[in-house]
Amino acid sequence: MLKVNNLSKTYSKGNTKAVDNLNFSVKKGEIFGFLGPNGAGKTTTIKMIVGLLKPTDGKVIINNIDNQKNVLQAKRHISYVPDKPEVLDKLKGIGYLNFIADVYGVKQEDKRKRMEYYLELFSMKDAVNDVISSYSHGMKQKIALIGALLHEPDLFILDEPMVGLDPKSSYNLKEVMRSRCEKGKSVFFSTHVLEVAEKLCDRIAIINKGKIIAQGTMEELRALEGEENSLEKIFLELTEK
Ligand SMILES: Nc1ncnc2c1ncn2[C@@H]1O[C@H](COP(=O)(O)OP(=O)(O)OP(=O)(O)O)[C@@H](O)[C@H]1O
């Protein structure tokens, strides 16, 4: 589903590599967690995966499509929700959702059913006719999430998705992530919430100072640092080395 090959990024302002030769892949039907301390390179990596930043080196392949050679085709397979979603403020929630569904060519009947389902799930039915500029941070995040789910992406990419969500919405989002994987779709997300990663992810990669320092299933990560260790302990031990 997603292959990241020798991916690097050096910002023109900085001398050091923000992302340094990353290699990993996300399989069909898998939830993949991307963990790392502040400034480790998570957002930079995600922006390269979704085609918002040009890599200095390396490749991103989405469903066998090189995202630098065929940006639009690659984008059809993904949805991305950034950590601070910038949804079109002047639109009403419903206008935004219709706009996104039309961009992706979602059929009317599918659009109606999916909107109804996700608006109910994320308690946004009452707010959908209000202007987005009147929404709270969490509500903006939820309308962005709903918009991102309308075209049933093969790969759902989320940067810090739990930040700003109330417990019920956070729980529901985790359920959505699980159900996407049961349908053979994939999820890639960054998080600082280690308990979420531990419970939810099939595989995890830990990035520190631009480099992946460990990746694998929870069992494989535990084998690196000791059988009994929680992800928190493994994370702290690996990132403080
Ligand atoms: N536009 C930019 N120009 C120059 N340097 C940048 C830019 N964006 C990020 N960086 C640098 O790249 C490195 C990685 O940043 P990035 O935002 O990818 O980290 P992150 O893991 O997402 O961090 P956080 O968890 O704090 O959000 C940092 O050293 C940061 O200062």
mmCIF file of C-alpha atoms and ligand atoms in Angstrom:
data_model
loop_
_atom_site.group_PDB
_atom_site.id
_atom_site.type_symbol
_atom_site.label_atom_id
_atom_site.label_comp_id
_atom_site.label_asym_id
_atom_site.label_seq_id
_atom_site.Cartn_x
_atom_site.Cartn_y
_atom_site.Cartn_z
ATOM 1 C CA MET A 1 0.000 0.000 0.000
ATOM 2 C CA LEU A 2 2.741 2.483 0.994
ATOM 3 C CA LYS A 3 6.467 2.142 0.419
ATOM 4 C CA VAL A 4 8.929 4.737 1.633
ATOM 5 C CA ASN A 5 12.375 4.245 0.106
ATOM 6 C CA ASN A 6 15.524 6.094 1.228
ATOM 7 C CA LEU A 7 13.464 9.199 1.971
ATOM 8 C CA SER A 8 15.393 12.302 3.103
ATOM 9 C CA LYS A 9 14.674 15.978 3.546
ATOM 10 C CA THR A 10 17.013 18.871 4.235
ATOM 11 C CA TYR A 11 15.221 22.202 4.593
ATOM 12 C CA SER A 12 16.933 24.998 2.719
ATOM 13 C CA LYS A 13 17.235 26.956 5.993
ATOM 14 C CA GLY A 14 18.736 24.091 7.988
ATOM 15 C CA ASN A 15 22.021 22.286 7.560
ATOM 16 C CA THR A 16 20.970 19.028 9.187
ATOM 17 C CA LYS A 17 18.672 16.466 7.649
ATOM 18 C CA ALA A 18 15.166 16.803 9.165
ATOM 19 C CA VAL A 19 14.496 13.314 7.721
ATOM 20 C CA ASP A 20 17.416 11.014 7.031
ATOM 21 C CA ASN A 21 17.146 7.996 4.752
ATOM 22 C CA LEU A 22 13.862 6.477 5.955
ATOM 23 C CA ASN A 23 12.752 3.037 4.802
ATOM 24 C CA PHE A 24 9.457 1.433 5.785
ATOM 25 C CA SER A 25 6.259 0.095 4.301
ATOM 26 C CA VAL A 26 2.613 -0.098 5.315
ATOM 27 C CA LYS A 27 0.700 -3.171 4.204
ATOM 28 C CA LYS A 28 -2.908 -3.522 3.127
ATOM 29 C CA GLY A 29 -5.187 -3.831 6.161
ATOM 30 C CA GLU A 30 -2.581 -2.512 8.586
ATOM 31 C CA ILE A 31 -2.566 0.284 11.185
ATOM 32 C CA PHE A 32 0.932 1.726 11.300
ATOM 33 C CA GLY A 33 1.962 4.113 14.090
ATOM 34 C CA PHE A 34 4.706 6.680 13.653
ATOM 35 C CA LEU A 35 6.209 7.791 16.967
ATOM 36 C CA GLY A 36 8.955 10.189 17.906
ATOM 37 C CA PRO A 37 9.820 13.080 20.202
ATOM 38 C CA ASN A 38 9.188 16.738 19.271
ATOM 39 C CA GLY A 39 11.134 17.762 16.185
ATOM 40 C CA ALA A 40 11.981 14.150 15.258
ATOM 41 C CA GLY A 41 10.739 14.512 11.665
ATOM 42 C CA LYS A 42 7.211 13.027 11.777
ATOM 43 C CA THR A 43 5.336 15.914 10.138
ATOM 44 C CA THR A 44 8.091 16.380 7.546
ATOM 45 C CA THR A 45 7.803 12.685 6.619
ATOM 46 C CA ILE A 46 4.008 12.838 6.436
ATOM 47 C CA LYS A 47 4.103 15.954 4.237
ATOM 48 C CA MET A 48 6.419 14.157 1.808
ATOM 49 C CA ILE A 49 4.146 11.093 1.770
ATOM 50 C CA VAL A 50 1.076 13.183 0.904
ATOM 51 C CA GLY A 51 2.941 15.224 -1.717
ATOM 52 C CA LEU A 52 3.028 18.584 0.100
ATOM 53 C CA LEU A 53 6.824 18.641 0.439
ATOM 54 C CA LYS A 54 9.377 17.602 -2.144
ATOM 55 C CA PRO A 55 11.918 15.103 -0.804
ATOM 56 C CA THR A 56 15.612 15.961 -1.094
ATOM 57 C CA ASP A 57 16.124 12.277 -1.852
ATOM 58 C CA GLY A 58 14.176 9.067 -2.040
ATOM 59 C CA LYS A 59 10.770 7.853 -3.132
ATOM 60 C CA VAL A 60 7.215 7.435 -1.876
ATOM 61 C CA ILE A 61 5.159 4.747 -3.620
ATOM 62 C CA ILE A 62 1.403 4.640 -2.973
ATOM 63 C CA ASN A 63 -0.419 1.635 -4.429
ATOM 64 C CA ASN A 64 2.459 1.179 -6.906
ATOM 65 C CA ILE A 65 2.275 4.862 -7.950
ATOM 66 C CA ASP A 66 5.326 7.094 -7.494
ATOM 67 C CA ASN A 67 3.909 10.210 -5.787
ATOM 68 C CA GLN A 68 6.469 12.508 -7.427
ATOM 69 C CA LYS A 69 5.894 11.205 -10.943
ATOM 70 C CA ASN A 70 2.110 11.054 -10.738
ATOM 71 C CA VAL A 71 0.942 13.310 -7.917
ATOM 72 C CA LEU A 72 -2.770 13.451 -8.758
ATOM 73 C CA GLN A 73 -3.135 9.741 -9.332
ATOM 74 C CA ALA A 74 -1.336 9.000 -6.039
ATOM 75 C CA LYS A 75 -3.539 11.490 -4.178
ATOM 76 C CA ARG A 76 -6.706 9.704 -5.292
ATOM 77 C CA HIS A 77 -5.734 6.780 -3.047
ATOM 78 C CA ILE A 78 -5.107 8.766 0.118
ATOM 79 C CA SER A 79 -6.716 11.099 2.606
ATOM 80 C CA TYR A 80 -4.717 13.298 4.917
ATOM 81 C CA VAL A 81 -5.769 15.071 8.073
ATOM 82 C CA PRO A 82 -3.031 17.421 9.357
ATOM 83 C CA ASP A 83 -2.450 18.166 13.044
ATOM 84 C CA LYS A 84 -3.993 21.626 12.629
ATOM 85 C CA PRO A 85 -6.601 21.216 9.880
ATOM 86 C CA GLU A 86 -7.174 24.378 7.874
ATOM 87 C CA VAL A 87 -10.672 23.848 6.605
ATOM 88 C CA LEU A 88 -12.305 26.512 4.452
ATOM 89 C CA ASP A 89 -13.537 28.816 7.229
ATOM 90 C CA LYS A 90 -16.136 30.737 5.252
ATOM 91 C CA LEU A 91 -18.097 27.640 4.231
ATOM 92 C CA LYS A 92 -20.744 25.891 6.263
ATOM 93 C CA GLY A 93 -19.812 22.365 7.394
ATOM 94 C CA ILE A 94 -22.198 20.874 4.844
ATOM 95 C CA GLY A 95 -20.764 23.039 2.049
ATOM 96 C CA TYR A 96 -17.257 21.868 2.882
ATOM 97 C CA LEU A 97 -18.269 18.190 2.887
ATOM 98 C CA ASN A 98 -20.111 18.546 -0.441
ATOM 99 C CA PHE A 99 -17.078 20.289 -1.919
ATOM 100 C CA ILE A 100 -14.657 17.536 -0.829
ATOM 101 C CA ALA A 101 -17.007 14.757 -2.003
ATOM 102 C CA ASP A 102 -17.344 16.463 -5.417
ATOM 103 C CA VAL A 103 -13.562 16.901 -5.776
ATOM 104 C CA TYR A 104 -13.191 13.135 -5.309
ATOM 105 C CA GLY A 105 -16.214 12.325 -7.492
ATOM 106 C CA VAL A 106 -18.130 10.474 -4.758
ATOM 107 C CA LYS A 107 -21.522 9.251 -6.020
ATOM 108 C CA GLN A 108 -24.563 11.094 -4.597
ATOM 109 C CA GLU A 109 -25.998 8.061 -2.817
ATOM 110 C CA ASP A 110 -22.637 7.087 -1.267
ATOM 111 C CA LYS A 111 -22.088 10.689 -0.222
ATOM 112 C CA ARG A 112 -25.493 10.897 1.484
ATOM 113 C CA LYS A 113 -25.032 7.614 3.367
ATOM 114 C CA ARG A 114 -21.452 8.315 4.467
ATOM 115 C CA MET A 115 -22.205 11.872 5.547
ATOM 116 C CA GLU A 116 -25.173 10.710 7.606
ATOM 117 C CA TYR A 117 -23.108 7.969 9.254
ATOM 118 C CA TYR A 118 -20.026 10.041 10.097
ATOM 119 C CA LEU A 119 -21.936 13.182 11.150
ATOM 120 C CA GLU A 120 -23.876 11.058 13.633
ATOM 121 C CA LEU A 121 -20.760 9.187 14.799
ATOM 122 C CA PHE A 122 -18.811 12.383 15.488
ATOM 123 C CA SER A 123 -21.825 14.273 16.946
ATOM 124 C CA MET A 124 -21.661 16.905 14.188
ATOM 125 C CA LYS A 125 -25.263 16.668 12.902
ATOM 126 C CA ASP A 126 -26.410 19.799 14.726
ATOM 127 C CA ALA A 127 -23.366 21.851 13.700
ATOM 128 C CA VAL A 128 -23.167 20.885 10.029
ATOM 129 C CA ASN A 129 -25.298 23.841 8.900
ATOM 130 C CA ASP A 130 -23.185 26.374 10.796
ATOM 131 C CA VAL A 131 -20.265 28.300 9.329
ATOM 132 C CA ILE A 132 -16.917 26.598 10.009
ATOM 133 C CA SER A 133 -15.398 29.811 11.427
ATOM 134 C CA SER A 134 -17.781 29.391 14.378
ATOM 135 C CA TYR A 135 -16.474 25.870 15.164
ATOM 136 C CA SER A 136 -14.171 24.988 18.059
ATOM 137 C CA HIS A 137 -10.754 23.453 17.292
ATOM 138 C CA GLY A 138 -12.097 19.943 17.935
ATOM 139 C CA MET A 139 -15.141 20.549 15.690
ATOM 140 C CA LYS A 140 -12.872 21.744 12.856
ATOM 141 C CA GLN A 141 -10.837 18.599 13.320
ATOM 142 C CA LYS A 142 -13.960 16.444 13.162
ATOM 143 C CA ILE A 143 -15.303 18.082 9.983
ATOM 144 C CA ALA A 144 -11.860 17.567 8.407
ATOM 145 C CA LEU A 145 -11.936 13.895 9.483
ATOM 146 C CA ILE A 146 -15.414 13.381 8.032
ATOM 147 C CA GLY A 147 -14.353 15.061 4.786
ATOM 148 C CA ALA A 148 -11.306 12.820 4.598
ATOM 149 C CA LEU A 149 -13.422 9.688 5.025
ATOM 150 C CA LEU A 150 -16.042 10.473 2.370
ATOM 151 C CA HIS A 151 -14.152 8.956 -0.554
ATOM 152 C CA GLU A 152 -13.176 5.790 1.361
ATOM 153 C CA PRO A 153 -9.408 6.237 0.904
ATOM 154 C CA ASP A 154 -7.170 3.182 0.596
ATOM 155 C CA LEU A 155 -4.642 4.895 2.851
ATOM 156 C CA PHE A 156 -5.808 7.189 5.663
ATOM 157 C CA ILE A 157 -2.982 9.418 6.908
ATOM 158 C CA LEU A 158 -3.342 11.333 10.140
ATOM 159 C CA ASP A 159 -0.908 13.653 11.917
ATOM 160 C CA GLU A 160 -1.523 13.625 15.684
ATOM 161 C CA PRO A 161 -5.228 12.778 15.289
ATOM 162 C CA MET A 162 -6.156 12.444 18.986
ATOM 163 C CA VAL A 163 -5.006 15.944 19.995
ATOM 164 C CA GLY A 164 -8.034 18.195 20.512
ATOM 165 C CA LEU A 165 -10.644 15.431 20.316
ATOM 166 C CA ASP A 166 -12.914 14.718 23.292
ATOM 167 C CA PRO A 167 -12.812 11.145 24.712
ATOM 168 C CA LYS A 168 -15.914 9.979 22.811
ATOM 169 C CA SER A 169 -14.675 11.327 19.464
ATOM 170 C CA SER A 170 -11.222 9.906 20.113
ATOM 171 C CA TYR A 171 -12.760 6.483 20.877
ATOM 172 C CA ASN A 172 -14.916 6.668 17.738
ATOM 173 C CA LEU A 173 -11.948 7.635 15.588
ATOM 174 C CA LYS A 174 -10.033 4.597 16.865
ATOM 175 C CA GLU A 175 -13.044 2.444 15.957
ATOM 176 C CA VAL A 176 -13.108 4.003 12.466
ATOM 177 C CA MET A 177 -9.394 3.258 12.070
ATOM 178 C CA ARG A 178 -9.971 -0.372 13.073
ATOM 179 C CA SER A 179 -12.960 -0.809 10.794
ATOM 180 C CA ARG A 180 -11.045 0.637 7.831
ATOM 181 C CA CYS A 181 -8.396 -2.024 8.321
ATOM 182 C CA GLU A 182 -11.017 -4.760 8.559
ATOM 183 C CA LYS A 183 -12.143 -3.607 5.095
ATOM 184 C CA GLY A 184 -8.584 -4.088 3.792
ATOM 185 C CA LYS A 185 -7.700 -0.368 3.882
ATOM 186 C CA SER A 186 -4.640 1.025 5.683
ATOM 187 C CA VAL A 187 -4.001 3.702 8.283
ATOM 188 C CA PHE A 188 -0.764 5.582 8.931
ATOM 189 C CA PHE A 189 -0.699 8.024 11.843
ATOM 190 C CA SER A 190 1.714 9.909 14.029
ATOM 191 C CA THR A 191 1.112 10.208 17.749
ATOM 192 C CA HIS A 192 2.627 11.128 21.073
ATOM 193 C CA VAL A 193 0.006 9.041 22.887
ATOM 194 C CA LEU A 194 1.938 5.839 23.405
ATOM 195 C CA GLU A 195 -0.968 3.916 24.971
ATOM 196 C CA VAL A 196 -3.009 4.503 21.797
ATOM 197 C CA ALA A 197 -0.176 3.270 19.603
ATOM 198 C CA GLU A 198 0.369 0.234 21.819
ATOM 199 C CA LYS A 199 -3.298 -0.795 21.718
ATOM 200 C CA LEU A 200 -4.147 0.144 18.144
ATOM 201 C CA CYS A 201 -1.178 -0.436 15.882
ATOM 202 C CA ASP A 202 -0.210 -3.583 14.013
ATOM 203 C CA ARG A 203 3.254 -2.128 13.537
ATOM 204 C CA ILE A 204 5.144 0.876 14.831
ATOM 205 C CA ALA A 205 8.181 2.879 13.722
ATOM 206 C CA ILE A 206 10.075 5.123 16.134
ATOM 207 C CA ILE A 207 11.861 8.109 14.601
ATOM 208 C CA ASN A 208 14.469 10.208 16.414
ATOM 209 C CA LYS A 209 16.542 13.064 14.982
ATOM 210 C CA GLY A 210 15.321 12.203 11.485
ATOM 211 C CA LYS A 211 16.269 8.510 11.579
ATOM 212 C CA ILE A 212 14.146 5.431 12.238
ATOM 213 C CA ILE A 213 15.679 3.838 15.311
ATOM 214 C CA ALA A 214 13.289 0.893 15.604
ATOM 215 C CA GLN A 215 10.330 -0.597 13.784
ATOM 216 C CA GLY A 216 8.180 -3.685 14.027
ATOM 217 C CA THR A 217 5.264 -5.185 15.933
ATOM 218 C CA MET A 218 4.961 -4.558 19.687
ATOM 219 C CA GLU A 219 6.455 -8.035 20.250
ATOM 220 C CA GLU A 220 9.423 -7.204 18.032
ATOM 221 C CA LEU A 221 9.997 -3.884 19.829
ATOM 222 C CA ARG A 222 9.734 -5.600 23.215
ATOM 223 C CA ALA A 223 12.335 -8.120 22.107
ATOM 224 C CA LEU A 224 14.734 -5.204 21.562
ATOM 225 C CA GLU A 225 14.398 -3.763 25.041
ATOM 226 C CA GLY A 226 13.130 -6.577 27.247
ATOM 227 C CA GLU A 227 10.007 -8.712 27.314
ATOM 228 C CA GLU A 228 8.122 -6.880 30.078
ATOM 229 C CA ASN A 229 8.570 -3.347 28.845
ATOM 230 C CA SER A 230 5.680 -1.054 27.954
ATOM 231 C CA LEU A 231 5.913 0.998 24.769
ATOM 232 C CA GLU A 232 6.538 4.050 26.990
ATOM 233 C CA LYS A 233 9.641 2.454 28.468
ATOM 234 C CA ILE A 234 10.865 1.183 25.101
ATOM 235 C CA PHE A 235 10.291 4.646 23.577
ATOM 236 C CA LEU A 236 12.151 6.446 26.365
ATOM 237 C CA GLU A 237 15.057 4.021 26.345
ATOM 238 C CA LEU A 238 15.470 4.132 22.563
ATOM 239 C CA THR A 239 15.082 7.897 22.143
ATOM 240 C CA GLU A 240 17.414 8.754 25.029
ATOM 241 C CA LYS A 241 20.306 6.643 23.770
HETATM 242 N N1 LIG B 1 9.723 24.702 7.210
HETATM 243 C C1 LIG B 1 10.821 24.351 7.897
HETATM 244 N N2 LIG B 1 12.004 24.969 7.688
HETATM 245 C C2 LIG B 1 13.123 24.609 8.354
HETATM 246 N N3 LIG B 1 13.167 23.608 9.263
HETATM 247 C C3 LIG B 1 12.005 22.951 9.519
HETATM 248 C C4 LIG B 1 10.787 23.292 8.851
HETATM 249 N N4 LIG B 1 9.806 22.453 9.298
HETATM 250 C C5 LIG B 1 10.394 21.647 10.208
HETATM 251 N N5 LIG B 1 11.702 21.947 10.350
HETATM 252 C C6 LIG B 1 12.686 21.264 11.220
HETATM 253 O O1 LIG B 1 12.695 19.894 10.870
HETATM 254 C C7 LIG B 1 12.802 19.076 12.027
HETATM 255 C C8 LIG B 1 11.640 18.089 12.059
HETATM 256 O O2 LIG B 1 10.425 18.796 12.252
HETATM 257 P P1 LIG B 1 8.995 18.083 12.190
HETATM 258 O O3 LIG B 1 7.958 19.153 12.262
HETATM 259 O O4 LIG B 1 8.968 17.171 11.033
HETATM 260 O O5 LIG B 1 9.027 17.220 13.534
HETATM 261 P P2 LIG B 1 7.849 16.426 14.306
HETATM 262 O O6 LIG B 1 8.415 15.094 14.637
HETATM 263 O O7 LIG B 1 6.596 16.474 13.526
HETATM 264 O O8 LIG B 1 7.719 17.283 15.642
HETATM 265 P P3 LIG B 1 6.464 17.529 16.652
HETATM 266 O O9 LIG B 1 6.211 16.222 17.334
HETATM 267 O O10 LIG B 1 7.008 18.556 17.587
HETATM 268 O O11 LIG B 1 5.314 18.018 15.829
HETATM 269 C C9 LIG B 1 12.856 20.033 13.223
HETATM 270 O O12 LIG B 1 14.216 20.229 13.574
HETATM 271 C C10 LIG B 1 12.259 21.306 12.684
HETATM 272 O O13 LIG B 1 12.821 22.440 13.322
#
